[in-house]
Amino acid sequence: MHFRQVHLDFHTSEAISGIGRDFNKGQFQDMLRKGHVDSITVFSKCHHGWAYHPSEANETHPHLTFDLLGEMIEAAHDIGVKTPVYLSAGVDEKLARRHPEWLIRDINDNTIWVDGFMKPGYHHFCMNSPYLDVLLRQIDEVVRRYDADGIFLDIVAVRKCYCHKCVSQLLSEGKDPRNLKAVIDQGERIYAEYTRRVRETVDAVKPGLPVFHNGGHIRRGRRDLAAMNSHLELESLPTGGWGYDHFPLSARYAQGLGMPFLGMTGKFHTSWGEFGGYKHPNALRYETALSIANGACCSIGDQLHPEGRMDPATYSIIGAAYAEVESKEPWCANVQSIADVGLFTIEAAATRSDGDEVDRTGNSDAGAVRMLLEGNILFDVIDMESDFNCYRVIILPDRILITSELETKLNDFLAQGGRLLASGESGLNLEGTEFSIDLGVRYTGMSPYKPSYFHPHFALESVKEASFVFYSKGQQVELSGEGMMLGHRENPYFNRDVYTFCSHQHTPSTLQSNGPGMVESSSGIYIAWNVFEEYATVGSLVLKETVLYALNKLLGSSKTLSTNLPAQGIVTLMEQPSEQRFVNHLLYAVPVKRGKGIEVIEDLVPLFETKVSVRLDKPVKRVYLAPQMTELAFEMDSTGTVHYEVPRIDCHQMVVMEV
């Protein structure tokens, strides 16, 4: 894969004339050079359904008079830039109005994305309809006629569909369309058949040509879905609905799949389809650095103006980021992540897709990632197929109920000396009645109080001894076996009600112990509240400090990396085995809120004299800053730990350790 890709959208209404009239080969090439671009996804077919080239399998946009796709491919290839080709697969608005019977219908017979034809927007096609054959002919035409470097198919995923064809098929198979599982299973089969036929269509012409099916999110725990692609493109526009927590969560799962992958952000202030909206160059500098720090290549989304002229302002912004990426590539290729902790996310614990757009992050998963990032903990995101024994600690956040398969795997992990950090309902059996894993506690039921209070038996970093309110759902437990209490629960006098309420929010604690709130055993540490979910929604400092206390206690002296990087910083450690070196990435930027629900990065404040200690258990020959190639003083101690100080971090700094 290439490190510096642009994803060039072009969703252009038939109501606009002069399509591509300002396209100029030289100007196109100049912008690619200005942007330091080495790959650009160009377009065959847009969401409106039009082709941007002469076509027999589709219809050319009525106001396009030349082969725009062919011209873009030729211009890019002439300067050594690759050109994957985009086709809107799940959406084709011109065809939707001619064949509404081919569209996905929900259980109320409404269409999706928009629920009818009197609203502006697109409609999703069912791949169980004749539309699939139409799409396959369009793909075949592109692969045969053009020197495409890959195929990108958009707006596709496992869907629930109640169109007449899908309902009739279920009935013919003796299944009930009112049964949700039957509908979901059918959606799984339809999607698998779609991806299989696409692969056959492409391979019949150009065997092995890269193909990616984009659904906006790579579902954790569904390696079968990921394997239907040749590589992964992690769509994750922080200002476009994904947020800044999504990419680290997604990337640290993709790292373990053994597939090439890239991180896709956008140049837009908000999201796709925005003309005239721009991020600050520092935002793209940070977002692309975040990609390479997590072992990914980079992709930045853009949208071409209908008249075909590439926007100089956009490629100036992209160039500011990609010039830096280009200088850093030698230390970012063919890397493997180093991690102490495996985060077994709630999404990874699910066995099947629900057939809908999924929550891209989820509160428990997002809260766990945010704590790990802010605590400078090296972690991967794992699923049932991951090797648990690669990690010292595995986190089971909030709602991981234990199947027999997971129980066996966790017990094997514990037998090898691993430790667990579990919270809330995690560790309970599928019925939610007792713990399947020995965490030093016995389950007695859900707490009847919300909120309740946690009184730790250890000193937190920021606030000393107190009873702290925990707003999330809590569980009641008793000590069992070798369980040792690290903190107790305190209940309020009563729940807030019309006849029993106190003060503005909630009732104070009785200040009396009501049993364990946090327990340590040989298996690890259990916390009796949904602390990760609560951190994502409330962000209370005590939640993070409690979890980080537990993690640092479990990791002990075996912790691989320690640093005084502030909470807003991000640290990763990558190994380049072929180069016999390790690369420590340090990032620092502080997103700020603008408007409602949009976080932006504008000012980058440098950090000075950041201390780092890395335990590699092998001698280090040399430490230097990359790409500057500045030698860095370091010390090795008797434990095999290398200590150094990074003089300055401007957004992103790499420290290379040669062994």
XYZ file of C-alpha atoms in Angstrom:
659
model
C 0.000 0.000 0.000
C 0.964 3.621 -0.444
C 1.345 5.952 2.543
C -0.110 9.170 1.058
C -3.489 8.603 -0.555
C -6.307 10.992 -1.421
C -9.877 9.721 -1.652
C -11.485 11.960 -4.282
C -15.277 12.070 -4.088
C -17.390 13.326 -7.021
C -21.120 12.976 -6.326
C -22.545 15.325 -8.938
C -26.179 16.022 -9.789
C -27.494 15.868 -13.334
C -28.906 19.347 -12.650
C -25.368 20.794 -12.873
C -23.892 21.531 -16.296
C -20.301 21.923 -17.472
C -19.103 18.745 -15.780
C -15.310 18.519 -15.884
C -14.901 21.453 -18.275
C -12.025 22.935 -16.235
C -10.174 19.646 -15.836
C -6.581 20.109 -16.934
C -3.983 17.372 -16.861
C -1.180 19.706 -15.841
C -3.196 21.329 -13.075
C -4.288 17.904 -11.797
C -0.665 16.767 -11.674
C 0.498 20.013 -10.057
C -1.990 19.534 -7.227
C -0.901 15.943 -6.669
C 2.705 17.097 -6.450
C 1.756 19.987 -4.171
C -0.054 17.532 -1.916
C 2.820 14.988 -1.893
C 0.231 12.418 -3.009
C 1.323 8.942 -4.129
C -2.139 7.398 -4.668
C -5.550 8.892 -5.488
C -8.879 7.090 -5.561
C -10.622 8.378 -8.687
C -14.221 7.781 -9.668
C -16.131 5.719 -12.186
C -19.616 6.059 -10.674
C -21.111 8.391 -8.059
C -24.036 8.165 -5.627
C -26.257 9.859 -8.202
C -25.530 6.839 -10.385
C -23.701 8.491 -13.285
C -20.555 7.244 -14.981
C -17.700 9.673 -15.612
C -16.437 7.898 -18.681
C -17.965 6.396 -21.849
C -19.999 3.423 -20.689
C -22.156 0.614 -22.002
C -22.803 -0.857 -18.553
C -23.949 2.493 -17.141
C -24.933 5.948 -18.408
C -22.436 8.779 -18.668
C -23.310 11.961 -16.800
C -25.471 13.921 -19.260
C -23.227 17.001 -19.059
C -19.857 15.251 -19.394
C -18.343 15.341 -22.886
C -15.084 13.394 -22.434
C -13.518 10.462 -20.563
C -12.804 12.102 -17.206
C -11.852 8.825 -15.513
C -9.409 7.935 -18.270
C -7.844 11.403 -18.207
C -7.322 11.267 -14.432
C -5.736 7.813 -14.557
C -3.380 8.827 -17.357
C -2.398 12.073 -15.632
C -1.709 10.337 -12.309
C 0.191 7.410 -13.811
C 2.400 9.762 -15.815
C 3.838 11.093 -12.545
C 3.937 7.746 -10.711
C 0.718 8.129 -8.692
C -1.506 5.066 -8.285
C -5.234 5.182 -9.096
C -7.714 2.879 -7.349
C -11.164 3.401 -8.877
C -14.315 4.213 -6.906
C -17.819 2.954 -7.662
C -20.818 3.707 -5.523
C -22.100 0.175 -4.986
C -24.988 0.447 -2.533
C -26.382 3.687 -3.959
C -27.470 4.716 -7.486
C -30.097 7.448 -7.307
C -31.051 7.587 -11.003
C -31.676 3.838 -10.975
C -33.514 3.994 -7.633
C -36.233 6.114 -9.216
C -36.561 3.712 -12.142
C -36.518 0.534 -10.060
C -37.747 1.294 -6.536
C -38.673 -2.385 -6.249
C -34.904 -3.139 -6.049
C -34.391 -1.054 -2.912
C -33.920 -2.190 0.672
C -37.084 -1.806 2.736
C -37.283 -1.678 6.497
C -39.930 -3.562 8.457
C -42.367 -0.662 7.885
C -41.761 -0.762 4.117
C -39.736 2.478 4.182
C -36.594 2.977 2.138
C -33.189 3.791 3.705
C -31.052 6.303 3.909
C -34.074 8.504 3.278
C -37.478 6.971 3.917
C -39.211 7.974 0.708
C -38.844 9.913 -2.530
C -40.028 13.365 -1.475
C -36.883 14.133 0.521
C -33.406 14.977 -0.805
C -31.008 12.088 -0.381
C -30.043 8.611 -1.495
C -31.673 5.182 -1.261
C -29.935 1.861 -0.602
C -30.179 -1.053 -3.017
C -30.798 -4.649 -2.017
C -28.067 -6.954 -3.344
C -30.677 -9.717 -3.490
C -32.259 -7.936 -6.461
C -31.358 -7.647 -10.159
C -29.336 -4.583 -9.189
C -26.363 -6.815 -8.298
C -26.006 -7.955 -11.910
C -26.099 -4.315 -13.042
C -23.355 -3.416 -10.582
C -21.181 -6.366 -11.575
C -21.328 -5.310 -15.230
C -20.210 -1.815 -14.210
C -17.284 -3.224 -12.224
C -16.303 -5.547 -15.065
C -16.306 -2.643 -17.540
C -13.968 -0.550 -15.380
C -11.540 -3.392 -14.759
C -11.427 -4.311 -18.473
C -11.150 -0.819 -19.933
C -8.996 1.035 -17.426
C -5.634 0.571 -15.751
C -7.132 0.639 -12.265
C -4.839 -0.018 -9.308
C -7.736 -1.270 -7.208
C -11.508 -1.126 -6.794
C -13.232 0.774 -3.963
C -16.930 -0.096 -3.513
C -18.905 2.211 -1.259
C -21.979 2.075 1.001
C -22.128 -1.690 1.435
C -22.574 -3.792 4.556
C -24.697 -6.555 6.036
C -28.267 -5.187 6.031
C -31.679 -6.202 7.267
C -34.070 -6.118 4.318
C -37.832 -6.633 4.060
C -38.217 -6.040 0.325
C -40.610 -8.339 -1.539
C -37.741 -10.492 -2.849
C -36.157 -11.026 0.559
C -39.487 -11.738 2.262
C -40.522 -14.184 -0.487
C -37.204 -15.985 -0.262
C -37.517 -16.434 3.492
C -41.038 -17.792 3.112
C -39.924 -20.204 0.394
C -37.252 -21.506 2.793
C -39.878 -22.089 5.488
C -38.646 -19.163 7.611
C -40.634 -16.408 9.253
C -39.789 -12.841 8.084
C -40.998 -11.630 11.478
C -38.120 -13.545 13.075
C -35.243 -11.056 13.426
C -32.560 -13.742 13.466
C -33.812 -15.163 10.174
C -33.678 -11.703 8.587
C -30.172 -11.029 9.914
C -28.895 -14.433 8.757
C -30.308 -13.760 5.304
C -28.527 -10.384 5.250
C -25.264 -12.125 6.093
C -25.707 -14.576 3.212
C -26.629 -11.826 0.746
C -23.571 -9.773 1.664
C -21.226 -12.768 1.435
C -22.649 -13.652 -1.984
C -22.214 -10.061 -3.150
C -18.538 -9.948 -2.098
C -17.883 -13.385 -3.618
C -19.325 -12.391 -6.985
C -17.400 -9.111 -6.991
C -14.167 -10.988 -6.358
C -14.968 -13.439 -9.177
C -15.788 -10.575 -11.541
C -12.525 -8.768 -10.836
C -10.346 -11.895 -10.864
C -11.750 -12.975 -14.231
C -9.981 -9.943 -15.713
C -7.193 -8.950 -13.302
C -6.568 -11.667 -10.724
C -5.603 -10.300 -7.331
C -6.514 -6.674 -8.018
C -7.125 -5.011 -4.611
C -10.812 -4.661 -3.678
C -12.266 -2.904 -0.642
C -15.943 -2.850 0.400
C -16.647 0.242 2.511
C -19.346 0.302 5.168
C -17.907 3.146 7.235
C -16.565 0.903 10.010
C -14.566 -2.322 10.401
C -16.545 -4.434 12.835
C -14.391 -5.797 15.646
C -14.752 -9.534 16.101
C -15.887 -10.114 12.496
C -12.702 -11.313 10.849
C -14.831 -13.097 8.263
C -16.167 -9.748 7.047
C -12.714 -8.155 7.072
C -11.326 -11.070 5.016
C -13.770 -10.275 2.202
C -11.417 -7.364 1.432
C -7.868 -7.396 0.119
C -6.944 -4.592 2.543
C -8.735 -2.282 4.966
C -9.491 1.433 4.743
C -10.535 2.655 8.188
C -12.968 5.480 7.507
C -12.665 7.691 10.562
C -13.296 11.396 10.054
C -13.008 12.881 13.570
C -15.290 15.832 12.742
C -17.643 13.725 10.631
C -19.277 11.640 13.340
C -16.477 9.247 14.186
C -14.728 11.421 16.792
C -11.090 11.252 17.881
C -11.543 8.029 19.906
C -12.677 5.893 16.985
C -9.483 5.630 14.965
C -7.183 4.344 17.743
C -9.846 1.774 18.654
C -10.263 0.645 15.048
C -6.564 0.741 14.148
C -5.418 -1.227 17.159
C -7.833 -3.960 16.167
C -6.790 -3.887 12.495
C -3.133 -4.263 13.522
C -3.855 -7.800 14.680
C -5.556 -8.961 11.475
C -2.392 -9.273 9.392
C -3.845 -7.172 6.555
C -2.532 -3.934 5.037
C -4.628 -1.011 6.254
C -4.867 2.748 6.080
C -6.562 5.415 8.139
C -9.019 7.615 6.256
C -9.707 11.108 7.496
C -10.916 14.139 5.516
C -9.864 17.677 4.686
C -13.375 18.892 5.537
C -14.327 20.985 8.546
C -17.275 18.608 9.036
C -17.659 15.600 6.759
C -18.189 14.256 3.246
C -20.078 16.392 0.778
C -18.855 19.684 2.235
C -17.701 22.239 -0.334
C -15.702 25.191 0.955
C -14.964 23.623 4.362
C -11.349 23.210 5.462
C -9.495 21.858 8.451
C -6.531 23.701 9.845
C -3.326 22.150 8.416
C -2.319 21.222 11.962
C -5.367 18.952 12.240
C -4.290 16.942 9.201
C -0.706 16.890 10.457
C -1.959 15.321 13.682
C -4.450 12.915 12.084
C -1.931 11.553 9.569
C 0.675 11.238 12.334
C -1.907 9.298 14.339
C -2.251 6.892 11.406
C 1.446 6.146 11.004
C 1.903 5.936 14.782
C -0.629 3.092 14.748
C 0.953 1.178 11.870
C -1.408 2.503 9.174
C -0.936 4.242 5.862
C -2.891 7.471 5.287
C -5.860 8.600 3.203
C -7.386 12.083 3.156
C -10.857 12.645 1.722
C -11.478 15.442 -0.791
C -14.323 16.267 -3.190
C -13.720 17.550 -6.720
C -15.677 20.586 -7.869
C -18.193 19.704 -10.645
C -16.156 21.677 -13.196
C -13.139 19.465 -12.564
C -10.518 21.838 -11.176
C -8.515 20.583 -8.213
C -8.653 23.022 -5.293
C -5.237 24.608 -4.519
C -6.191 25.416 -0.917
C -7.003 21.759 -0.271
C -3.714 20.475 -1.656
C -1.765 23.075 0.273
C -3.337 21.719 3.476
C -2.823 18.088 2.435
C 0.742 18.843 1.392
C 1.579 20.235 4.828
C 0.675 16.865 6.336
C 1.960 14.571 3.606
C 5.366 16.258 3.333
C 5.917 15.165 6.935
C 4.554 11.671 6.322
C 6.863 11.262 3.322
C 9.906 12.079 5.460
C 8.846 9.519 8.097
C 7.914 6.540 5.911
C 11.192 4.577 6.319
C 10.429 4.125 10.037
C 6.746 3.275 9.536
C 6.708 0.411 7.022
C 6.367 -3.269 8.005
C 5.910 -2.628 11.715
C 4.424 -4.658 14.549
C 2.801 -3.137 17.617
C 4.176 -3.764 21.095
C 1.465 -3.960 23.742
C 1.109 -4.935 27.395
C -2.689 -4.894 27.483
C -5.340 -6.528 25.302
C -8.710 -4.755 25.263
C -11.475 -7.273 24.558
C -14.156 -4.860 23.408
C -17.897 -5.298 23.686
C -18.223 -5.185 19.910
C -15.666 -7.984 19.587
C -17.665 -10.073 22.071
C -20.734 -10.039 19.809
C -20.959 -12.984 17.456
C -23.027 -11.568 14.590
C -23.828 -8.231 13.013
C -27.213 -6.819 13.888
C -27.639 -5.956 10.219
C -27.822 -2.220 10.902
C -25.416 0.674 11.071
C -23.500 -0.137 14.255
C -22.322 2.264 16.915
C -18.827 2.882 15.593
C -17.310 3.125 19.047
C -19.742 2.268 21.856
C -19.494 3.957 25.239
C -17.708 1.168 27.117
C -15.197 0.595 24.343
C -14.654 4.342 23.873
C -14.188 4.931 27.582
C -11.660 2.118 27.838
C -9.641 3.431 24.883
C -9.722 6.973 26.237
C -8.390 5.802 29.635
C -5.656 3.710 28.036
C -4.542 6.559 25.791
C -4.561 9.089 28.619
C -2.689 6.659 30.865
C 0.045 6.049 28.270
C -0.685 2.308 28.350
C 0.485 0.218 25.385
C -2.527 -1.780 24.202
C -4.074 -3.728 21.341
C -7.760 -4.353 20.660
C -8.422 -8.082 20.500
C -11.111 -10.627 19.683
C -11.696 -14.337 20.185
C -9.126 -15.268 17.541
C -6.336 -13.210 19.099
C -3.492 -14.856 20.990
C -4.316 -13.841 24.557
C -0.891 -14.927 25.783
C 0.740 -12.019 23.939
C -0.510 -9.751 26.742
C 0.148 -9.329 30.424
C -3.332 -7.998 31.170
C -6.670 -8.373 29.375
C -9.455 -5.873 30.014
C -13.085 -7.035 30.025
C -15.025 -3.750 29.989
C -18.424 -3.505 31.700
C -20.574 -6.016 29.817
C -18.484 -8.989 28.667
C -20.592 -12.031 29.543
C -18.634 -15.272 29.428
C -19.355 -17.962 26.846
C -17.903 -21.441 27.306
C -15.335 -20.725 24.581
C -14.245 -17.466 26.201
C -14.139 -19.116 29.643
C -11.731 -21.764 28.373
C -9.521 -19.202 26.684
C -9.425 -16.886 29.707
C -8.624 -19.743 32.099
C -5.744 -20.809 29.833
C -4.518 -17.203 29.847
C -4.687 -17.067 33.645
C -2.865 -20.391 33.931
C -0.010 -18.884 31.917
C 0.319 -16.058 34.427
C -1.910 -13.462 32.760
C -4.150 -11.107 34.757
C -7.624 -9.676 34.129
C -9.197 -6.297 34.745
C -12.986 -6.719 34.715
C -15.749 -4.256 35.492
C -19.514 -4.225 35.964
C -21.213 -7.313 34.549
C -18.023 -8.623 32.941
C -17.118 -12.100 34.093
C -20.725 -13.183 34.660
C -22.204 -16.158 32.836
C -24.614 -15.654 29.943
C -27.566 -15.780 32.345
C -26.010 -13.049 34.468
C -26.425 -15.063 37.661
C -22.873 -15.915 38.773
C -19.236 -15.360 37.835
C -17.815 -17.865 35.355
C -14.290 -16.622 36.052
C -12.851 -16.603 39.576
C -12.331 -12.910 40.323
C -12.299 -13.261 44.095
C -15.962 -12.295 44.399
C -19.396 -13.906 44.601
C -22.274 -12.234 42.744
C -25.334 -11.253 44.773
C -27.216 -9.095 42.267
C -27.520 -5.697 40.707
C -27.259 -2.758 43.052
C -30.689 -1.212 43.770
C -29.040 2.212 44.111
C -28.016 4.553 41.327
C -25.802 6.404 41.779
C -23.758 4.878 44.569
C -20.329 5.620 46.032
C -16.824 4.156 45.890
C -14.360 4.606 48.723
C -10.902 3.404 47.604
C -8.464 1.913 50.133
C -5.580 3.548 48.272
C -4.641 7.133 47.524
C -5.606 8.514 44.142
C -3.210 10.868 42.382
C -5.323 13.989 42.384
C -7.847 13.668 45.225
C -6.989 11.942 48.464
C -9.289 9.886 50.688
C -12.989 10.417 49.992
C -16.204 8.683 48.972
C -16.601 9.242 45.233
C -19.911 9.175 43.384
C -20.150 6.571 40.605
C -23.126 7.244 38.349
C -23.106 4.022 36.337
C -24.914 0.772 36.943
C -23.320 -1.126 39.818
C -23.198 -4.759 40.855
C -23.296 -6.108 44.411
C -20.637 -8.685 45.282
C -19.179 -10.446 48.311
C -15.581 -11.533 48.833
C -14.865 -15.168 48.055
C -11.764 -17.300 48.169
C -8.610 -15.199 48.180
C -10.314 -11.968 47.177
C -8.870 -8.874 48.855
C -10.824 -5.613 49.056
C -9.137 -2.582 47.428
C -12.127 -0.335 48.047
C -15.666 -0.555 49.349
C -19.098 0.484 48.171
C -21.245 2.980 49.979
C -24.940 3.429 49.272
C -26.929 6.655 49.418
C -29.674 7.086 52.011
C -32.234 6.468 49.260
C -32.728 6.808 45.520
C -34.006 10.125 44.249
C -37.798 10.007 43.983
C -40.763 12.331 44.275
C -41.110 11.674 48.023
C -37.430 11.005 48.761
C -34.985 13.447 47.282
C -32.179 15.518 48.661
C -30.443 18.571 47.183
C -30.105 19.318 43.477
C -28.886 15.991 42.060
C -28.564 12.874 44.171
C -28.678 11.728 47.749
C -25.412 11.725 49.727
C -23.655 8.611 50.933
C -24.453 7.064 54.293
C -20.644 6.774 54.659
C -21.119 3.134 55.709
C -19.464 0.238 53.896
C -21.890 -1.897 51.921
C -19.372 -4.466 50.769
C -16.640 -4.694 48.157
C -16.422 -2.176 45.332
C -12.990 -3.191 44.026
C -11.331 -6.555 44.648
C -7.956 -8.089 43.810
C -7.271 -11.807 43.478
C -4.690 -13.972 41.736
C -6.827 -13.644 38.588
C -6.663 -9.856 38.552
C -8.858 -6.967 39.684
C -12.630 -6.551 39.554
C -14.428 -3.167 39.784
C -18.158 -3.405 40.517
C -19.384 -0.553 38.279
C -19.520 0.093 34.508
C -16.592 2.455 34.883
C -15.610 2.578 31.215
C -19.091 3.445 29.992
C -19.332 6.101 32.679
C -15.989 7.623 31.717
C -17.143 7.995 28.103
C -20.307 9.813 29.168
C -19.309 11.665 32.360
C -15.491 11.766 32.268
C -14.949 11.844 36.033
C -11.265 11.936 36.918
C -11.640 9.403 39.734
C -12.814 6.762 37.254
C -9.638 7.035 35.211
C -7.369 7.167 38.237
C -9.046 4.080 39.689
C -8.610 2.096 36.488
C -5.012 3.262 35.950
C -4.178 2.358 39.548
C -5.513 -1.141 38.853
C -3.636 -1.487 35.554
C -0.339 -0.276 36.972
C -0.747 -2.616 39.944
C -1.388 -5.558 37.610
C 1.468 -4.704 35.245
C 3.935 -3.916 38.016
C 7.595 -3.905 37.063
C 6.857 -5.708 33.782
C 5.318 -2.589 32.216
C 7.028 -1.971 28.881
C 6.828 1.817 28.667
C 6.529 4.682 31.136
C 6.465 8.377 30.329
C 5.455 11.727 31.770
C 3.619 12.619 28.545
C 0.439 14.531 29.542
C -3.020 12.954 29.328
C -3.759 14.568 25.956
C -0.683 12.872 24.498
C -0.583 9.535 22.695
C 2.257 7.056 22.842
C 2.828 3.891 20.785
C 5.739 1.504 20.391
C 6.364 -0.278 17.100
C 8.957 -2.861 16.157
C 10.584 -3.017 12.702
C 12.057 -6.539 12.807
C 13.663 -6.299 9.368
C 15.534 -3.155 10.461
C 16.329 -4.424 13.966
C 14.853 -1.374 15.615
C 11.973 -0.141 17.725
C 10.154 3.136 17.063
C 8.511 5.084 19.873
C 5.840 7.507 18.591
C 4.882 10.473 20.774
C 1.977 12.739 19.761
C 0.482 15.764 21.429
C -2.474 17.910 20.399
C -5.545 19.157 22.227
C -8.850 19.141 20.305
C -11.197 21.966 21.264
C -14.957 22.151 20.805
C -16.339 24.430 18.122
C -20.069 24.618 17.632
C -22.080 21.577 18.651
C -20.379 18.206 18.545
C -17.334 19.242 16.482
C -13.814 18.989 17.872
C -11.077 20.787 15.974
C -7.316 20.926 16.227
C -5.826 24.322 15.497
C -2.947 25.341 17.769
C -0.157 22.854 18.379
C 1.639 23.592 21.624
C 5.135 22.068 21.821
C 6.146 19.881 24.749
C 9.632 19.979 26.229
C 11.780 17.462 28.086
C 9.454 14.466 27.903
C 10.917 11.520 29.797
C 10.470 7.984 28.465
C 11.572 4.594 29.799
C 11.232 1.506 27.589
C 11.879 -2.032 28.800
C 13.109 -4.047 25.816
C 15.100 -6.788 27.609
C 17.809 -6.495 24.956
C 20.773 -4.135 24.608
C 20.191 -0.889 22.720
C 23.058 0.285 20.506
C 21.762 3.683 19.468
C 18.856 6.065 20.121
C 18.000 8.922 17.776
C 15.178 11.233 16.705
C 13.557 10.530 13.335
C 13.363 11.875 10.740
C 15.818 14.482 12.061
C 18.560 11.856 12.631
C 19.600 13.639 15.825
C 21.447 11.396 18.280
C 19.771 11.145 21.682
C 21.570 10.462 24.945
C 20.287 7.369 26.757
C 20.957 5.095 29.701
C 20.407 1.363 30.129
C 19.762 -0.044 33.593
C 20.145 -3.554 34.973
C 16.537 -4.487 34.137
C 17.061 -3.964 30.398
C 15.219 -0.641 30.441
C 16.419 2.231 28.270
C 15.825 5.757 29.576
C 15.889 8.917 27.447
C 14.501 12.420 27.326
C 12.852 13.888 24.222
C 13.862 17.551 24.023
C 10.799 18.765 22.103
C 7.580 17.341 20.626
C 5.887 19.402 17.912
C 2.701 17.425 17.188
C 4.584 14.186 16.503
C 8.043 12.873 17.248
C 9.579 9.473 16.588
C 12.382 8.051 18.738
C 14.275 5.143 17.180
C 16.056 2.489 19.237
C 18.459 0.260 17.305
C 19.149 -3.150 18.833
